Amino acid sequence: MATENPFNTILKTLEKPDGSGEFGKYYCLPALNDPRIDKLPYSIKILLESALRNCDEFQVKSKDVEKIIDWENTSPKQVEIPFKPARVLLQDFTGVPAVVDLACMRDAMNKLGGDSNKINPLVPVDLVIDHSVQVDVARSENAVQANMELEFQRNKERFAFLKWGSNAFDNMLVVPPGSGIVHQVNLEYLGRVIFNTNGMLYPDSVVGTDSHTTMIDGLGVAGWGVGGIEAEAAMLGQPMSMVLPGVVGFKLLGKLRDGVTATDLVLTVTQMLRKHGVVGKFVEFYGEGMSELSLADRATIANMSPEYGATMGFFPVDHVTLQYLQLTGRSVETIAMIESYLRANKMFVDYNEPQIEKVYSSYLELKLEGVEPCISGPKRPHDRVPLKEMKVDWHACLDNKVGFKGFAIPKESQNKVAKFSFHGTPAELRHGDVVIAAITSCTNTSNPSVMLGAALVAKKACELGLEVKPWIKTSLAPGSGVVTKYLQKSGLQKYLNQLGFHIVGYGCTTCIGNSGDIDESVASAISENDMVAAAVLSGNRNFEGRVHPLTRANYLASPPLVVAYALAGTVDIDFETEPLGTGKDGKKIFIRDIWPSSEEVANVVQSSVLPDMFKATYQAITKGNPTWNQLSVPSSTLYAWDPTSTYIHEPPYFKDMTMSPPGPHGVKDAYCLLNFGDSITTDHISPAGSIHTDSPAAKYLLEHGVDRRDFNSYGSRRGNDEIMARGTFANIRLVNKLLKGEVGPKTIHIPTGEKLSVYDVAMRYKTAGQHAIILAGAEYGSGSSRDWAAKGPMLLGVKAVIAKSFERIHRSNLVGMGVIPLCFKPGEDAETLGLTGHERYTIDLPSNVSEIRPGQDVTVATDGGKSFSCTVRFDTEVELAYFNHGGILQYVIRNLIGSKQ
C-alpha cells in the first residue's frame, strides 16, 4: 500500500523575489546533491520531478526515481518508469468517447455495487471543442457564422453531451466550440508552465488525445499524444507506464535566411529526424540558434513531432518563453512564479550564463542559414521537396509506379486536358492542378510570421492584379480568434478575402478531412478523366484519402506558399523560371515579385500582434457563446442513454463484466481479416472524414432515418460504437493484399471466397464464433492517435495484429483494448514467410498472466503446418495487467472497487 513520500525531506519553500511572501512549496532537485542531475536533459528533469513528487512506494517507487537520475546509464536499457502527468488534454472528437466511457464506467460501477461517484477525473482535464469546422461555406464574408450555425445543427447532441459532462464530472473544463484549435488554445491559454495547486508548485506536463499535443513542448511544457484509452486511465489517477526514453540533442546554429519560413524549417527538421530515427525518443533543442527562434517557430517544430516520429520535440524555458507568456496575457505574478521556480530547480536556460553541457543519447546539428524553401508530399509529411526541384519531382511522381512518390500515369496521358463548364464558364483541368488551397492546422496558424507573411503575399498579388481561379476551394481556418484580430489590425485580411481566403471558422479543417465538398463540375471533371488533382495546405498531415477523396496529390506548405500555389493554380510549376500569372498591366508576375522580406514580416508582426488581443479572445472563452449557453442539459450524474441516438450510444465494453478478471486469451484457428503492407495509418483503420454513401455506416444511418446530407463525418460520430465499428477499415484508399491489387474498403471472406465490406466479413466470423487477426508491415497505426483505431478492430472481433513494427501510441491502444500486438522477427514478414492470408492462425499464450513476460517470444502456427516465432509487444508489467483484465478501463473499475489485482 501507499506510504508517506520518502522525498519529503527535499520539500522547500519558494520565496517571492520581492520579499513579499512565498509562492509555495516545491520538491527541490538540487537538494538531492546528486551531480548526475546537472547533466540530465531538461525534458528528463520533468520526469524526475514528477517521480519525486508522486513517490508513494506503491504506484511510484524510490527505485523509479533512481532509474531516472541514472538516465545516462538506464535509458539505453529500455527500462520502464511510471509517469503521472499534471493534466490531460482532450478535443471533442476524442473527448466525446472519453466522456462516453466515463459515463459507462459509472454505470458499470453502479451495477457491480461500487460508488459510481468515484469515477471522476483525478487530474485537471481540459476539453476543447475544436474539430468541428466543415469547410462548406468558404468564399464568403459570413463564412464563420454560416459554418458555426451548420456545426451546431449537426452536432447539437454531441455538444450537449459534453456540456453535461462538464457539469457531471469534477475537474473538467470544457472550452466551447468556435474558440480555436485545441493545441493553439493550449499554447496561448491553457498551458500553465508551472502549476500552483494548494500551495504545491510543480511543472506543467500534459498528455493529450491528439498526437499534436506535442505543440506545447515549444512552451517548455512536456506534452505528447496518447491514445484516448491511456488518457482516460491517466484522468483516473493511473500512472502511465513508459519506457525511459533516449534524448536526441538537436543543436541549432545561426539564423534563417531572408524569406525562409518556419514551415520550411520544420519540414527540413522533420526529414532530418526521420532519417536519424527518433521513434520512442525525446528530441531536445539547444544551441545559440535558439535565441533566433520565436516561440511560435518553436511551437511549429514541436507540433510536428509525430511526423518525425519522436515522442516530444522539447524546447526548455528561456527568456523567449517568458516574453511569449507576457504577450499572451499571463499575469506578471504568474510569470515571476514560473521564472523563480525554474531557476530554483535549475530548469531555466539563461543564455547570459555559462551553459552546463547536457548529456544526450545522440546528437544532431543544423545551421539555420542552410534551410531553403520547400514543400512536402504528395502523400507523406516527411517527403520534403526543395521548391526549386518541385517541377522535376512532380513529373517523376507522374511517371513512378503507384506508391508514396508515384501515380503511374502513362506518358501519353500526362498532358491530358479535362474540359468542363464551371457555372457557365469554360474551364480546363490538368494533372497537378490545384483544387483545394487551405491555410489551416495548428502547425502554422499559431505562427504570426507565416500568417502575416501569407497576408503580405496576398496584398502584393492583389495590387498587381493577380487572381485565384474561382473553382479552387480556398479557405482560412485560424487556430484562435487572436489571428483574426491581428490580421484585421494589420489591414491585410481584406487582401486574403479578395483572393478567396475568407475565414471559415476556428478549428481543424482540411488536414483532419473536413475540407467539405468541391464543386460538382470540378469533381466530375476529376473523376471522369482520372485526373491527379492537387491540394496544397499549411497542415501537418497529407496521407492519401485524408484531405479529400478526389485529391490524390496533397502537399504541405507554408501559408505564404499556399497563397502562391493558389495563384499559380498548379503544382506543376518551377517558381524560379515560370510566372504565377499575368498582372493587370499585362506583365508576367513571378513569385519573387510578391514574396515579402523577413524584415517586412517582422515589422507587421511587431505592430499588429498585441497582448490585449489574447486577453480579449480568452475572456470570451470563459463566457461561452450564445448558442452554447442556450444548450439545456440534464443535471443527473448518471447519463440517460437514448437507444435511438446516432451520436451518443452506450458501447458494449462492460457487458457481462464480473469482479474477476477474465485472464489472458490466446488465438485459435483465426482467419486473416486483412493482409496489409507498410505504413497503414490510423486513417486507414478508422477514417475521420466523410461517410461514403455505399458504406456499412451509411446503410446503418439510412436505416435509422438519417438523411444523406446529415451523415456528418466519422469524427463527429465517435460517440456511437455502432457507426464507428462499421467505419473501421472503411477508408476508400485501403490496399488489402487479399484483394490482389484492388483498392477499397473490402476483403475476402476466406471460407466462401466472397468479396464483401470489411465489417460484413468481420461480423460473419464473429457470429460464427471464429477469431480474426490482421497481418501488416512496418509502421502499423502511424498518424494521428485515434482510440477508435483500436476500439473498432476489437469490436470487429480482431484478437491480434501481427506487424513488422507499430506506431507507439497505437500499439499501447491495442493493448488497452485487449488486442494482442505481435511483431515479426527482424528480416521477416508475411511475404518472406510465404503467408498469403488464406491460412488459419493459432497463437498459443499461457492462460496464467504470471507466465507471460514483457517482450517474450511466442509461436504462431498455421493450419498448413507452417509456424514462425513472433515477439509479443506487451512492453511493461502494467500492460500485462491490463491484458489480464480484458482492457485498461476494466482494470481501473476493478481497482477502484478494491479487488485484488
Tab-separated table of N, CA and C in Angstrom, residues 574-621:
chain	number	residue	atom	x	y	z
A	574	ASP	N	7.723	25.630	-61.987
A	574	ASP	CA	9.035	25.988	-61.443
A	574	ASP	C	8.977	27.481	-61.133
A	575	PHE	N	8.863	27.799	-59.837
A	575	PHE	CA	8.690	29.198	-59.435
A	575	PHE	C	9.871	30.088	-59.840
A	576	GLU	N	11.041	29.481	-60.015
A	576	GLU	CA	12.229	30.274	-60.387
A	576	GLU	C	12.083	30.847	-61.801
A	577	THR	N	11.541	30.009	-62.699
A	577	THR	CA	11.567	30.395	-64.120
A	577	THR	C	10.193	30.665	-64.724
A	578	GLU	N	9.133	30.216	-64.032
A	578	GLU	CA	7.786	30.372	-64.612
A	578	GLU	C	6.962	31.363	-63.791
A	579	PRO	N	6.171	32.184	-64.488
A	579	PRO	CA	5.369	33.179	-63.762
A	579	PRO	C	4.151	32.542	-63.093
A	580	LEU	N	3.668	33.215	-62.035
A	580	LEU	CA	2.420	32.802	-61.380
A	580	LEU	C	1.225	33.125	-62.259
A	581	GLY	N	1.369	34.194	-63.024
A	581	GLY	CA	0.268	34.637	-63.870
A	581	GLY	C	0.610	35.988	-64.488
A	582	THR	N	-0.390	36.610	-65.074
A	582	THR	CA	-0.185	37.908	-65.732
A	582	THR	C	-0.905	38.989	-64.934
A	583	GLY	N	-0.198	40.080	-64.658
A	583	GLY	CA	-0.758	41.179	-63.891
A	583	GLY	C	-1.702	42.036	-64.722
A	584	LYS	N	-2.264	43.057	-64.065
A	584	LYS	CA	-3.271	43.893	-64.749
A	584	LYS	C	-2.680	44.706	-65.894
A	585	ASP	N	-1.349	44.925	-65.863
A	585	ASP	CA	-0.724	45.692	-66.952
A	585	ASP	C	-0.168	44.770	-68.042
A	586	GLY	N	-0.539	43.466	-67.964
A	586	GLY	CA	-0.086	42.518	-68.984
A	586	GLY	C	1.297	41.951	-68.728
A	587	LYS	N	1.914	42.386	-67.626
A	587	LYS	CA	3.278	41.922	-67.310
A	587	LYS	C	3.226	40.595	-66.556
A	588	LYS	N	4.186	39.714	-66.845
A	588	LYS	CA	4.241	38.433	-66.140
A	588	LYS	C	4.730	38.655	-64.709
A	589	ILE	N	4.040	38.026	-63.766
A	589	ILE	CA	4.376	38.190	-62.347
A	589	ILE	C	4.980	36.891	-61.811
A	590	PHE	N	6.150	36.998	-61.204
A	590	PHE	CA	6.835	35.839	-60.622
A	590	PHE	C	6.666	35.852	-59.103
A	591	ILE	N	6.959	34.721	-58.484
A	591	ILE	CA	6.802	34.628	-57.026
A	591	ILE	C	7.699	35.649	-56.318
A	592	ARG	N	8.880	35.903	-56.888
A	592	ARG	CA	9.802	36.856	-56.248
A	592	ARG	C	9.215	38.274	-56.206
A	593	ASP	N	8.256	38.548	-57.108
A	593	ASP	CA	7.643	39.877	-57.155
A	593	ASP	C	6.661	40.105	-56.011
A	594	ILE	N	6.184	39.016	-55.400
A	594	ILE	CA	5.167	39.175	-54.349
A	594	ILE	C	5.630	38.623	-52.993
A	595	TRP	N	6.873	38.115	-52.939
A	595	TRP	CA	7.341	37.491	-51.683
A	595	TRP	C	7.877	38.558	-50.727
A	596	PRO	N	7.386	38.624	-49.494
A	596	PRO	CA	7.861	39.652	-48.556
A	596	PRO	C	9.226	39.300	-47.967
A	597	SER	N	9.979	40.322	-47.598
A	597	SER	CA	11.259	40.074	-46.911
A	597	SER	C	10.977	39.752	-45.441
A	598	SER	N	11.952	39.129	-44.773
A	598	SER	CA	11.801	38.818	-43.349
A	598	SER	C	11.572	40.089	-42.549
A	599	GLU	N	12.213	41.185	-42.976
A	599	GLU	CA	12.074	42.454	-42.256
A	599	GLU	C	10.642	42.999	-42.372
A	600	GLU	N	10.074	42.903	-43.574
A	600	GLU	CA	8.682	43.341	-43.771
A	600	GLU	C	7.739	42.577	-42.848
A	601	VAL	N	7.939	41.260	-42.801
A	601	VAL	CA	7.078	40.410	-41.963
A	601	VAL	C	7.250	40.791	-40.500
A	602	ALA	N	8.513	40.928	-40.061
A	602	ALA	CA	8.794	41.241	-38.658
A	602	ALA	C	8.157	42.559	-38.241
A	603	ASN	N	8.184	43.542	-39.125
A	603	ASN	CA	7.596	44.851	-38.806
A	603	ASN	C	6.090	44.754	-38.607
A	604	VAL	N	5.425	43.975	-39.460
A	604	VAL	CA	3.969	43.825	-39.335
A	604	VAL	C	3.625	43.048	-38.055
A	605	VAL	N	4.416	42.014	-37.770
A	605	VAL	CA	4.190	41.243	-36.536
A	605	VAL	C	4.317	42.165	-35.325
A	606	GLN	N	5.379	42.960	-35.317
A	606	GLN	CA	5.662	43.855	-34.193
A	606	GLN	C	4.521	44.841	-33.946
A	607	SER	N	3.950	45.355	-35.019
A	607	SER	CA	2.930	46.402	-34.862
A	607	SER	C	1.516	45.841	-34.716
A	608	SER	N	1.308	44.581	-35.066
A	608	SER	CA	-0.067	44.058	-35.140
A	608	SER	C	-0.426	43.017	-34.095
A	609	VAL	N	0.571	42.315	-33.507
A	609	VAL	CA	0.265	41.235	-32.549
A	609	VAL	C	0.477	41.780	-31.137
A	610	LEU	N	-0.626	41.975	-30.403
A	610	LEU	CA	-0.564	42.685	-29.123
A	610	LEU	C	-1.195	41.875	-27.989
A	611	PRO	N	-0.693	42.027	-26.742
A	611	PRO	CA	-1.200	41.244	-25.605
A	611	PRO	C	-2.712	41.364	-25.386
A	612	ASP	N	-3.263	42.553	-25.602
A	612	ASP	CA	-4.708	42.748	-25.364
A	612	ASP	C	-5.568	41.823	-26.221
A	613	MET	N	-5.047	41.467	-27.409
A	613	MET	CA	-5.797	40.579	-28.307
A	613	MET	C	-5.991	39.207	-27.666
A	614	PHE	N	-4.939	38.714	-27.019
A	614	PHE	CA	-5.015	37.399	-26.373
A	614	PHE	C	-5.963	37.458	-25.177
A	615	LYS	N	-5.835	38.521	-24.392
A	615	LYS	CA	-6.704	38.666	-23.213
A	615	LYS	C	-8.168	38.707	-23.628
A	616	ALA	N	-8.484	39.514	-24.630
A	616	ALA	CA	-9.878	39.664	-25.077
A	616	ALA	C	-10.420	38.345	-25.624
A	617	THR	N	-9.590	37.640	-26.410
A	617	THR	CA	-10.030	36.375	-27.023
A	617	THR	C	-10.361	35.345	-25.958
A	618	TYR	N	-9.492	35.235	-24.942
A	618	TYR	CA	-9.680	34.158	-23.968
A	618	TYR	C	-10.624	34.528	-22.826
A	619	GLN	N	-10.907	35.810	-22.659
A	619	GLN	CA	-12.006	36.183	-21.742
A	619	GLN	C	-13.332	35.699	-22.334
A	620	ALA	N	-13.415	35.779	-23.668
A	620	ALA	CA	-14.642	35.346	-24.348
A	620	ALA	C	-14.858	33.843	-24.176
A	621	ILE	N	-13.759	33.077	-24.081
A	621	ILE	CA	-13.881	31.615	-23.920
A	621	ILE	C	-14.627	31.282	-22.642
